[in-house]
Amino acid sequence: MTNQVFARRQYSRWLALLGLLVLAALGFWVWQRSPGARAQRPSPLPQDPRLQAYFNQNQAQSADYRDPYRQP
């Protein structure tokens, strides 16, 4: 009977360790796939000097432009 209890405890420990390992691997995978602040923005495309066009949805480095009439 004590061998069964010991085997059951050891099995549950290995199962818990395996579960933690799977959770850690899943968390690492999600962290690697998230763009976050590590993402590099593409350089802005050249534009005609007579035109100034700004798009808030742009992912380029010039996308930080804020309209002067808008309050932050």
PDB file of C-alpha atoms in Angstrom:
ATOM      1  CA  MET A   1       0.000   0.000   0.000  1.00  0.00           C
ATOM      2  CA  THR A   2       2.824   2.416   0.809  1.00  0.00           C
ATOM      3  CA  ASN A   3       4.388   1.719  -2.587  1.00  0.00           C
ATOM      4  CA  GLN A   4       1.140   2.712  -4.281  1.00  0.00           C
ATOM      5  CA  VAL A   5       0.947   5.952  -2.282  1.00  0.00           C
ATOM      6  CA  PHE A   6       4.592   6.726  -3.053  1.00  0.00           C
ATOM      7  CA  ALA A   7       4.100   5.948  -6.757  1.00  0.00           C
ATOM      8  CA  ARG A   8       0.978   8.108  -6.878  1.00  0.00           C
ATOM      9  CA  ARG A   9       2.824  11.043  -5.238  1.00  0.00           C
ATOM     10  CA  GLN A  10       5.755  10.674  -7.598  1.00  0.00           C
ATOM     11  CA  TYR A  11       3.389  10.504 -10.579  1.00  0.00           C
ATOM     12  CA  SER A  12       1.551  13.641  -9.469  1.00  0.00           C
ATOM     13  CA  ARG A  13       4.857  15.492  -8.968  1.00  0.00           C
ATOM     14  CA  TRP A  14       6.016  14.606 -12.471  1.00  0.00           C
ATOM     15  CA  LEU A  15       2.631  15.572 -13.865  1.00  0.00           C
ATOM     16  CA  ALA A  16       2.753  18.934 -12.070  1.00  0.00           C
ATOM     17  CA  LEU A  17       6.302  19.524 -13.312  1.00  0.00           C
ATOM     18  CA  LEU A  18       5.260  18.659 -16.851  1.00  0.00           C
ATOM     19  CA  GLY A  19       2.300  21.036 -16.594  1.00  0.00           C
ATOM     20  CA  LEU A  20       4.534  23.868 -15.399  1.00  0.00           C
ATOM     21  CA  LEU A  21       6.973  23.169 -18.200  1.00  0.00           C
ATOM     22  CA  VAL A  22       4.185  23.278 -20.778  1.00  0.00           C
ATOM     23  CA  LEU A  23       2.862  26.553 -19.321  1.00  0.00           C
ATOM     24  CA  ALA A  24       6.352  28.083 -19.342  1.00  0.00           C
ATOM     25  CA  ALA A  25       6.911  27.028 -22.956  1.00  0.00           C
ATOM     26  CA  LEU A  26       3.517  28.414 -23.963  1.00  0.00           C
ATOM     27  CA  GLY A  27       4.210  31.701 -22.168  1.00  0.00           C
ATOM     28  CA  PHE A  28       7.598  32.003 -23.843  1.00  0.00           C
ATOM     29  CA  TRP A  29       6.021  31.326 -27.248  1.00  0.00           C
ATOM     30  CA  VAL A  30       3.356  34.003 -26.702  1.00  0.00           C
ATOM     31  CA  TRP A  31       5.993  36.466 -25.479  1.00  0.00           C
ATOM     32  CA  GLN A  32       8.134  35.868 -28.567  1.00  0.00           C
ATOM     33  CA  ARG A  33       5.190  36.386 -30.913  1.00  0.00           C
ATOM     34  CA  SER A  34       3.978  39.645 -29.334  1.00  0.00           C
ATOM     35  CA  PRO A  35       5.268  42.669 -31.236  1.00  0.00           C
ATOM     36  CA  GLY A  36       5.595  44.948 -28.207  1.00  0.00           C
ATOM     37  CA  ALA A  37       8.190  47.687 -28.125  1.00  0.00           C
ATOM     38  CA  ARG A  38      10.824  45.471 -29.724  1.00  0.00           C
ATOM     39  CA  ALA A  39       9.296  45.873 -33.176  1.00  0.00           C
ATOM     40  CA  GLN A  40      11.277  47.997 -35.589  1.00  0.00           C
ATOM     41  CA  ARG A  41       9.304  50.485 -37.604  1.00  0.00           C
ATOM     42  CA  PRO A  42      10.005  50.711 -41.313  1.00  0.00           C
ATOM     43  CA  SER A  43      11.589  53.909 -42.547  1.00  0.00           C
ATOM     44  CA  PRO A  44       9.105  56.400 -44.002  1.00  0.00           C
ATOM     45  CA  LEU A  45       8.616  56.510 -47.742  1.00  0.00           C
ATOM     46  CA  PRO A  46       9.777  59.607 -49.610  1.00  0.00           C
ATOM     47  CA  GLN A  47       7.081  62.151 -50.276  1.00  0.00           C
ATOM     48  CA  ASP A  48       6.674  65.055 -52.611  1.00  0.00           C
ATOM     49  CA  PRO A  49       8.161  68.205 -51.022  1.00  0.00           C
ATOM     50  CA  ARG A  50       5.026  70.167 -51.950  1.00  0.00           C
ATOM     51  CA  LEU A  51       2.753  67.768 -50.070  1.00  0.00           C
ATOM     52  CA  GLN A  52       2.706  66.795 -46.442  1.00  0.00           C
ATOM     53  CA  ALA A  53       0.532  63.794 -45.729  1.00  0.00           C
ATOM     54  CA  TYR A  54       0.321  62.235 -42.279  1.00  0.00           C
ATOM     55  CA  PHE A  55      -1.559  59.067 -41.455  1.00  0.00           C
ATOM     56  CA  ASN A  56      -2.122  58.000 -37.858  1.00  0.00           C
ATOM     57  CA  GLN A  57      -2.363  54.344 -38.894  1.00  0.00           C
ATOM     58  CA  ASN A  58       1.143  54.441 -40.399  1.00  0.00           C
ATOM     59  CA  GLN A  59       3.728  52.160 -38.779  1.00  0.00           C
ATOM     60  CA  ALA A  60       6.661  54.227 -40.072  1.00  0.00           C
ATOM     61  CA  GLN A  61       8.879  56.297 -37.791  1.00  0.00           C
ATOM     62  CA  SER A  62       7.096  59.493 -38.810  1.00  0.00           C
ATOM     63  CA  ALA A  63       3.820  58.103 -37.438  1.00  0.00           C
ATOM     64  CA  ASP A  64       4.412  59.895 -34.133  1.00  0.00           C
ATOM     65  CA  TYR A  65       3.108  63.122 -35.670  1.00  0.00           C
ATOM     66  CA  ARG A  66       0.246  64.767 -33.793  1.00  0.00           C
ATOM     67  CA  ASP A  67      -2.097  67.307 -35.310  1.00  0.00           C
ATOM     68  CA  PRO A  68      -1.394  70.720 -33.730  1.00  0.00           C
ATOM     69  CA  TYR A  69      -5.089  71.401 -33.100  1.00  0.00           C
ATOM     70  CA  ARG A  70      -5.669  68.177 -31.144  1.00  0.00           C
ATOM     71  CA  GLN A  71      -5.170  67.960 -27.413  1.00  0.00           C
ATOM     72  CA  PRO A  72      -3.146  64.956 -26.167  1.00  0.00           C
TER      73      PRO A  72
END
